[in-house]
Amino acid sequence: MVMKHYPAQFKADAVALYRSRPGATIAQVAGDLGVNRETLRSWVRADDQRRGATAGPAGPPVAGSIEDENAALRRRVRELEEERDILRRAARYFAGGDALVNRFQFVADYQQRYGVKRLCQIVGVPRSSYYHWRSATAGRAARQAADAALADRIRAVHAEHDGTYGAPRITAELRDAGLAVNRKRVARVMRRFGVRGLRLRRRLRTTVPDPAAAKAPDLIGRDFTTPEPNQRYVGDITYLPVGERGFLYLATVIDLHSRRLAGWAIADHMRTELVIDALYVAQRTRGSLTGAIMHTDHGAQYTSKAFADACTTAGVQQSMSAVGSSADNALAESFNATFKRETLQGRRAFTDERQARLTAFRWLHRYNTIRRHSRLGQQSPITYEKTTRPAAATLPLAA
């Protein structure tokens, strides 16, 4: 008959018997003694606790402990495999953009499969932050839709102006069309959707001074402003690369009041006739240049006697920058850089002379009538003149 209550000595002897037989199992020893195997197992565990170790040194470990450890190891392996799977899936979310937002989005996409708590632990974000981000989903979606609609309008303006406008001018265009938007938002949307204006290109030297030529004093002193039109002008020459080795040359005359291109001429040479032609076009545009100042660099064309005579005939007073100082004629330099940047648009040269002339013709006229100028409050030169002086002059003619 099986006893229900065992003396302490019996329990100790039963445990000692189990420990003395390394190859025996709990079930075998329990069968020999006529006790329930779970009862014997509990005595062994109690003895282990008294000894202060999970597996006593005097005998083999309890079979139940090994099974528990194996189960725990299997669980840990499954957890590690799952974690590896989660991280592998998360990797593509971290390729770019806002890293924190990407983590939130990953948790949102896989929460049904793995659970929010587990995912937040693995990708390292607080659950409270994730839930706050998720609560703002509706507002975020509305902002994204608004940005996408704004991007469409930005692309339309960008294309209309040959891909040359950056955020300030596009902002002005959108405001004139009735859209209340600030420049920072336009810049942010342009960055997000990959819409870019053009950058400045490196300028090559076209000024070749004549050391023996007569020099005029500097009457501008780097002050490129004037309160009225037809008082101060700056002139310069720039090159237009054509084909592999060819060039055309553009001479300009720009009014310092409105930045208006009052006269210009294009030729396949840089002789003095080029700058004289541009001066005569400006004279026809304004009707008269009497009393105006014409400021230029020390290029041989501008220091020549022929150009001096043309200025005298037109009633123009010559002014010249210091030798080798591009800052003294910075406005003309800036105009030339903008012209080439927006007409070449990253190309090394125009295909042929006809393309160069037609492209220049279109851009130079649009510069006066359409293209917005930051110095003029994002207005075109002619619009600015009409705003400040209603009786504006006619458009310049190409030489």
mmCIF file of N, CA and C in Angstrom, residues 150-239:
data_model
loop_
_atom_site.group_PDB
_atom_site.id
_atom_site.type_symbol
_atom_site.label_atom_id
_atom_site.label_comp_id
_atom_site.label_asym_id
_atom_site.label_seq_id
_atom_site.Cartn_x
_atom_site.Cartn_y
_atom_site.Cartn_z
ATOM 1 N N LEU A 150 0.585 71.465 -54.096
ATOM 2 C CA LEU A 150 1.491 72.601 -54.279
ATOM 3 C C LEU A 150 2.638 72.227 -55.201
ATOM 4 N N ALA A 151 3.144 71.008 -55.088
ATOM 5 C CA ALA A 151 4.240 70.565 -55.954
ATOM 6 C C ALA A 151 3.827 70.598 -57.418
ATOM 7 N N ASP A 152 2.580 70.253 -57.708
ATOM 8 C CA ASP A 152 2.102 70.313 -59.097
ATOM 9 C C ASP A 152 2.134 71.746 -59.625
ATOM 10 N N ARG A 153 1.727 72.686 -58.794
ATOM 11 C CA ARG A 153 1.751 74.083 -59.223
ATOM 12 C C ARG A 153 3.173 74.602 -59.358
ATOM 13 N N ILE A 154 4.047 74.154 -58.455
ATOM 14 C CA ILE A 154 5.462 74.549 -58.533
ATOM 15 C C ILE A 154 6.075 74.029 -59.829
ATOM 16 N N ARG A 155 5.794 72.775 -60.174
ATOM 17 C CA ARG A 155 6.341 72.211 -61.408
ATOM 18 C C ARG A 155 5.852 72.982 -62.632
ATOM 19 N N ALA A 156 4.598 73.412 -62.600
ATOM 20 C CA ALA A 156 4.060 74.166 -63.739
ATOM 21 C C ALA A 156 4.800 75.491 -63.900
ATOM 22 N N VAL A 157 5.025 76.205 -62.798
ATOM 23 C CA VAL A 157 5.764 77.478 -62.863
ATOM 24 C C VAL A 157 7.205 77.225 -63.282
ATOM 25 N N HIS A 158 7.801 76.197 -62.732
ATOM 26 C CA HIS A 158 9.185 75.836 -63.037
ATOM 27 C C HIS A 158 9.343 75.557 -64.529
ATOM 28 N N ALA A 159 8.414 74.802 -65.097
ATOM 29 C CA ALA A 159 8.480 74.467 -66.525
ATOM 30 C C ALA A 159 8.224 75.694 -67.393
ATOM 31 N N GLU A 160 7.292 76.549 -66.962
ATOM 32 C CA GLU A 160 6.959 77.754 -67.731
ATOM 33 C C GLU A 160 8.166 78.671 -67.889
ATOM 34 N N HIS A 161 9.049 78.628 -66.909
ATOM 35 C CA HIS A 161 10.233 79.490 -66.946
ATOM 36 C C HIS A 161 11.504 78.675 -67.225
ATOM 37 N N ASP A 162 11.327 77.644 -68.021
ATOM 38 C CA ASP A 162 12.451 76.852 -68.542
ATOM 39 C C ASP A 162 13.293 76.202 -67.445
ATOM 40 N N GLY A 163 12.686 75.928 -66.297
ATOM 41 C CA GLY A 163 13.413 75.255 -65.231
ATOM 42 C C GLY A 163 14.454 76.121 -64.552
ATOM 43 N N THR A 164 14.344 77.442 -64.682
ATOM 44 C CA THR A 164 15.375 78.336 -64.148
ATOM 45 C C THR A 164 15.028 78.906 -62.781
ATOM 46 N N TYR A 165 13.751 78.998 -62.457
ATOM 47 C CA TYR A 165 13.342 79.662 -61.219
ATOM 48 C C TYR A 165 13.625 78.795 -60.002
ATOM 49 N N GLY A 166 14.096 79.462 -58.936
ATOM 50 C CA GLY A 166 14.233 78.823 -57.631
ATOM 51 C C GLY A 166 13.065 79.219 -56.741
ATOM 52 N N ALA A 167 13.182 78.938 -55.446
ATOM 53 C CA ALA A 167 12.072 79.153 -54.523
ATOM 54 C C ALA A 167 11.594 80.612 -54.446
ATOM 55 N N PRO A 168 12.477 81.623 -54.393
ATOM 56 C CA PRO A 168 11.968 83.000 -54.263
ATOM 57 C C PRO A 168 11.084 83.427 -55.433
ATOM 58 N N ARG A 169 11.518 83.159 -56.665
ATOM 59 C CA ARG A 169 10.726 83.594 -57.809
ATOM 60 C C ARG A 169 9.461 82.749 -57.978
ATOM 61 N N ILE A 170 9.552 81.459 -57.690
ATOM 62 C CA ILE A 170 8.347 80.625 -57.770
ATOM 63 C C ILE A 170 7.333 81.085 -56.727
ATOM 64 N N THR A 171 7.805 81.455 -55.547
ATOM 65 C CA THR A 171 6.898 81.966 -54.516
ATOM 66 C C THR A 171 6.184 83.216 -55.001
ATOM 67 N N ALA A 172 6.921 84.116 -55.635
ATOM 68 C CA ALA A 172 6.307 85.344 -56.158
ATOM 69 C C ALA A 172 5.262 85.025 -57.221
ATOM 70 N N GLU A 173 5.568 84.077 -58.108
ATOM 71 C CA GLU A 173 4.600 83.684 -59.142
ATOM 72 C C GLU A 173 3.323 83.142 -58.513
ATOM 73 N N LEU A 174 3.464 82.286 -57.519
ATOM 74 C CA LEU A 174 2.293 81.677 -56.876
ATOM 75 C C LEU A 174 1.467 82.722 -56.130
ATOM 76 N N ARG A 175 2.135 83.672 -55.501
ATOM 77 C CA ARG A 175 1.401 84.720 -54.799
ATOM 78 C C ARG A 175 0.624 85.600 -55.768
ATOM 79 N N ASP A 176 1.244 85.915 -56.898
ATOM 80 C CA ASP A 176 0.543 86.723 -57.901
ATOM 81 C C ASP A 176 -0.656 85.978 -58.463
ATOM 82 N N ALA A 177 -0.597 84.636 -58.437
ATOM 83 C CA ALA A 177 -1.719 83.828 -58.919
ATOM 84 C C ALA A 177 -2.786 83.640 -57.843
ATOM 85 N N GLY A 178 -2.591 84.261 -56.669
ATOM 86 C CA GLY A 178 -3.606 84.217 -55.629
ATOM 87 C C GLY A 178 -3.399 83.161 -54.564
ATOM 88 N N LEU A 179 -2.257 82.486 -54.563
ATOM 89 C CA LEU A 179 -2.005 81.444 -53.574
ATOM 90 C C LEU A 179 -1.196 82.021 -52.415
ATOM 91 N N ALA A 180 -1.743 81.917 -51.205
ATOM 92 C CA ALA A 180 -1.041 82.412 -50.013
ATOM 93 C C ALA A 180 -0.042 81.351 -49.560
ATOM 94 N N VAL A 181 1.221 81.577 -49.845
ATOM 95 C CA VAL A 181 2.261 80.600 -49.513
ATOM 96 C C VAL A 181 3.553 81.352 -49.224
ATOM 97 N N ASN A 182 4.349 80.832 -48.289
ATOM 98 C CA ASN A 182 5.614 81.502 -47.997
ATOM 99 C C ASN A 182 6.783 80.777 -48.659
ATOM 100 N N ARG A 183 7.904 81.482 -48.733
ATOM 101 C CA ARG A 183 9.065 80.960 -49.457
ATOM 102 C C ARG A 183 9.622 79.696 -48.814
ATOM 103 N N LYS A 184 9.615 79.637 -47.471
ATOM 104 C CA LYS A 184 10.176 78.468 -46.806
ATOM 105 C C LYS A 184 9.409 77.201 -47.159
ATOM 106 N N ARG A 185 8.090 77.316 -47.235
ATOM 107 C CA ARG A 185 7.306 76.133 -47.597
ATOM 108 C C ARG A 185 7.567 75.733 -49.042
ATOM 109 N N VAL A 186 7.652 76.715 -49.932
ATOM 110 C CA VAL A 186 7.953 76.400 -51.332
ATOM 111 C C VAL A 186 9.305 75.718 -51.444
ATOM 112 N N ALA A 187 10.298 76.225 -50.710
ATOM 113 C CA ALA A 187 11.628 75.612 -50.742
ATOM 114 C C ALA A 187 11.582 74.186 -50.216
ATOM 115 N N ARG A 188 10.828 73.965 -49.131
ATOM 116 C CA ARG A 188 10.736 72.617 -48.563
ATOM 117 C C ARG A 188 10.073 71.645 -49.543
ATOM 118 N N VAL A 189 8.987 72.072 -50.169
ATOM 119 C CA VAL A 189 8.296 71.203 -51.123
ATOM 120 C C VAL A 189 9.178 70.945 -52.344
ATOM 121 N N MET A 190 9.921 71.952 -52.782
ATOM 122 C CA MET A 190 10.821 71.753 -53.918
ATOM 123 C C MET A 190 11.884 70.717 -53.583
ATOM 124 N N ARG A 191 12.445 70.792 -52.387
ATOM 125 C CA ARG A 191 13.443 69.793 -51.978
ATOM 126 C C ARG A 191 12.828 68.403 -51.927
ATOM 127 N N ARG A 192 11.638 68.310 -51.358
ATOM 128 C CA ARG A 192 11.000 67.009 -51.193
ATOM 129 C C ARG A 192 10.679 66.359 -52.530
ATOM 130 N N PHE A 193 10.226 67.156 -53.495
ATOM 131 C CA PHE A 193 9.805 66.604 -54.775
ATOM 132 C C PHE A 193 10.870 66.751 -55.870
ATOM 133 N N GLY A 194 12.076 67.173 -55.490
ATOM 134 C CA GLY A 194 13.186 67.192 -56.428
ATOM 135 C C GLY A 194 13.102 68.257 -57.501
ATOM 136 N N VAL A 195 12.507 69.408 -57.199
ATOM 137 C CA VAL A 195 12.434 70.518 -58.160
ATOM 138 C C VAL A 195 13.549 71.495 -57.817
ATOM 139 N N ARG A 196 14.422 71.787 -58.781
ATOM 140 C CA ARG A 196 15.596 72.615 -58.502
ATOM 141 C C ARG A 196 15.725 73.743 -59.518
ATOM 142 N N GLY A 197 16.148 74.909 -59.025
ATOM 143 C CA GLY A 197 16.518 75.987 -59.926
ATOM 144 C C GLY A 197 17.933 75.779 -60.425
ATOM 145 N N LEU A 198 18.426 76.738 -61.182
ATOM 146 C CA LEU A 198 19.768 76.604 -61.746
ATOM 147 C C LEU A 198 20.793 77.311 -60.877
ATOM 148 N N ARG A 199 22.006 76.777 -60.871
ATOM 149 C CA ARG A 199 23.110 77.374 -60.122
ATOM 150 C C ARG A 199 24.054 78.122 -61.065
ATOM 151 N N LEU A 200 24.828 79.000 -60.454
ATOM 152 C CA LEU A 200 25.774 79.785 -61.245
ATOM 153 C C LEU A 200 26.862 78.907 -61.852
ATOM 154 N N ARG A 201 27.253 79.266 -63.058
ATOM 155 C CA ARG A 201 28.381 78.613 -63.714
ATOM 156 C C ARG A 201 29.630 79.479 -63.568
ATOM 157 N N ARG A 202 30.772 78.849 -63.695
ATOM 158 C CA ARG A 202 32.028 79.589 -63.586
ATOM 159 C C ARG A 202 32.195 80.510 -64.796
ATOM 160 N N ARG A 203 32.612 81.734 -64.532
ATOM 161 C CA ARG A 203 32.748 82.732 -65.594
ATOM 162 C C ARG A 203 34.160 82.714 -66.175
ATOM 163 N N LEU A 204 34.252 82.800 -67.513
ATOM 164 C CA LEU A 204 35.544 82.936 -68.178
ATOM 165 C C LEU A 204 35.815 84.397 -68.489
ATOM 166 N N ARG A 205 37.059 84.730 -68.612
ATOM 167 C CA ARG A 205 37.460 86.120 -68.806
ATOM 168 C C ARG A 205 37.233 86.562 -70.247
ATOM 169 N N THR A 206 36.555 87.723 -70.395
ATOM 170 C CA THR A 206 36.391 88.309 -71.735
ATOM 171 C C THR A 206 36.970 89.719 -71.795
ATOM 172 N N THR A 207 37.328 90.277 -70.634
ATOM 173 C CA THR A 207 37.882 91.629 -70.603
ATOM 174 C C THR A 207 39.385 91.599 -70.879
ATOM 175 N N VAL A 208 39.803 92.274 -71.949
ATOM 176 C CA VAL A 208 41.227 92.380 -72.294
ATOM 177 C C VAL A 208 41.591 93.865 -72.299
ATOM 178 N N PRO A 209 42.204 94.363 -71.230
ATOM 179 C CA PRO A 209 42.484 95.800 -71.163
ATOM 180 C C PRO A 209 43.602 96.214 -72.118
ATOM 181 N N ASP A 210 43.561 97.474 -72.490
ATOM 182 C CA ASP A 210 44.606 98.060 -73.329
ATOM 183 C C ASP A 210 45.400 99.026 -72.443
ATOM 184 N N PRO A 211 46.621 98.672 -72.070
ATOM 185 C CA PRO A 211 47.387 99.515 -71.139
ATOM 186 C C PRO A 211 47.605 100.928 -71.638
ATOM 187 N N ALA A 212 47.655 101.107 -72.952
ATOM 188 C CA ALA A 212 47.958 102.429 -73.506
ATOM 189 C C ALA A 212 46.721 103.289 -73.695
ATOM 190 N N ALA A 213 45.526 102.726 -73.494
ATOM 191 C CA ALA A 213 44.291 103.462 -73.789
ATOM 192 C C ALA A 213 43.992 104.471 -72.681
ATOM 193 N N ALA A 214 43.201 105.475 -73.046
ATOM 194 C CA ALA A 214 42.790 106.498 -72.083
ATOM 195 C C ALA A 214 41.773 105.903 -71.121
ATOM 196 N N LYS A 215 41.845 106.333 -69.856
ATOM 197 C CA LYS A 215 40.958 105.808 -68.826
ATOM 198 C C LYS A 215 40.008 106.905 -68.364
ATOM 199 N N ALA A 216 38.779 106.483 -68.024
ATOM 200 C CA ALA A 216 37.792 107.416 -67.474
ATOM 201 C C ALA A 216 37.696 107.193 -65.971
ATOM 202 N N PRO A 217 37.307 108.208 -65.207
ATOM 203 C CA PRO A 217 37.180 108.046 -63.756
ATOM 204 C C PRO A 217 35.986 107.150 -63.397
ATOM 205 N N ASP A 218 36.023 106.621 -62.184
ATOM 206 C CA ASP A 218 34.907 105.801 -61.695
ATOM 207 C C ASP A 218 33.867 106.726 -61.078
ATOM 208 N N LEU A 219 32.744 106.903 -61.772
ATOM 209 C CA LEU A 219 31.678 107.794 -61.312
ATOM 210 C C LEU A 219 30.581 107.043 -60.562
ATOM 211 N N ILE A 220 30.720 105.718 -60.458
ATOM 212 C CA ILE A 220 29.697 104.890 -59.812
ATOM 213 C C ILE A 220 30.102 104.537 -58.376
ATOM 214 N N GLY A 221 31.372 104.155 -58.205
ATOM 215 C CA GLY A 221 31.864 103.801 -56.878
ATOM 216 C C GLY A 221 31.119 102.636 -56.253
ATOM 217 N N ARG A 222 30.792 101.650 -57.062
ATOM 218 C CA ARG A 222 30.087 100.438 -56.619
ATOM 219 C C ARG A 222 28.678 100.713 -56.088
ATOM 220 N N ASP A 223 28.147 101.880 -56.382
ATOM 221 C CA ASP A 223 26.760 102.191 -56.023
ATOM 222 C C ASP A 223 25.887 101.932 -57.248
ATOM 223 N N PHE A 224 25.314 100.726 -57.302
ATOM 224 C CA PHE A 224 24.551 100.331 -58.489
ATOM 225 C C PHE A 224 23.068 100.641 -58.324
ATOM 226 N N THR A 225 22.801 101.867 -57.882
ATOM 227 C CA THR A 225 21.415 102.317 -57.731
ATOM 228 C C THR A 225 21.284 103.717 -58.304
ATOM 229 N N THR A 226 20.063 104.076 -58.612
ATOM 230 C CA THR A 226 19.752 105.436 -59.044
ATOM 231 C C THR A 226 18.245 105.618 -58.923
ATOM 232 N N PRO A 227 17.781 106.779 -58.475
ATOM 233 C CA PRO A 227 16.342 106.955 -58.198
ATOM 234 C C PRO A 227 15.465 107.039 -59.444
ATOM 235 N N GLU A 228 16.049 107.353 -60.573
ATOM 236 C CA GLU A 228 15.275 107.534 -61.800
ATOM 237 C C GLU A 228 15.885 106.702 -62.931
ATOM 238 N N PRO A 229 15.072 106.276 -63.898
ATOM 239 C CA PRO A 229 15.617 105.566 -65.056
ATOM 240 C C PRO A 229 16.390 106.516 -65.965
ATOM 241 N N ASN A 230 17.203 105.929 -66.830
ATOM 242 C CA ASN A 230 17.945 106.673 -67.854
ATOM 243 C C ASN A 230 18.946 107.654 -67.251
ATOM 244 N N GLN A 231 19.514 107.299 -66.096
ATOM 245 C CA GLN A 231 20.540 108.135 -65.480
ATOM 246 C C GLN A 231 21.891 107.424 -65.424
ATOM 247 N N ARG A 232 21.877 106.165 -65.063
ATOM 248 C CA ARG A 232 23.114 105.388 -64.946
ATOM 249 C C ARG A 232 22.953 104.047 -65.629
ATOM 250 N N TYR A 233 23.974 103.667 -66.379
ATOM 251 C CA TYR A 233 23.974 102.371 -67.073
ATOM 252 C C TYR A 233 25.298 101.659 -66.809
ATOM 253 N N VAL A 234 25.264 100.341 -66.888
ATOM 254 C CA VAL A 234 26.497 99.555 -66.883
ATOM 255 C C VAL A 234 26.522 98.715 -68.158
ATOM 256 N N GLY A 235 27.742 98.508 -68.662
ATOM 257 C CA GLY A 235 27.891 97.708 -69.870
ATOM 258 C C GLY A 235 28.972 96.662 -69.709
ATOM 259 N N ASP A 236 28.842 95.563 -70.470
ATOM 260 C CA ASP A 236 29.844 94.503 -70.394
ATOM 261 C C ASP A 236 29.699 93.615 -71.621
ATOM 262 N N ILE A 237 30.684 92.727 -71.785
ATOM 263 C CA ILE A 237 30.668 91.726 -72.864
ATOM 264 C C ILE A 237 30.788 90.347 -72.230
ATOM 265 N N THR A 238 30.021 89.388 -72.729
ATOM 266 C CA THR A 238 30.172 88.002 -72.313
ATOM 267 C C THR A 238 30.163 87.115 -73.546
ATOM 268 N N TYR A 239 30.636 85.892 -73.376
ATOM 269 C CA TYR A 239 30.741 84.983 -74.517
ATOM 270 C C TYR A 239 29.611 83.964 -74.505
#
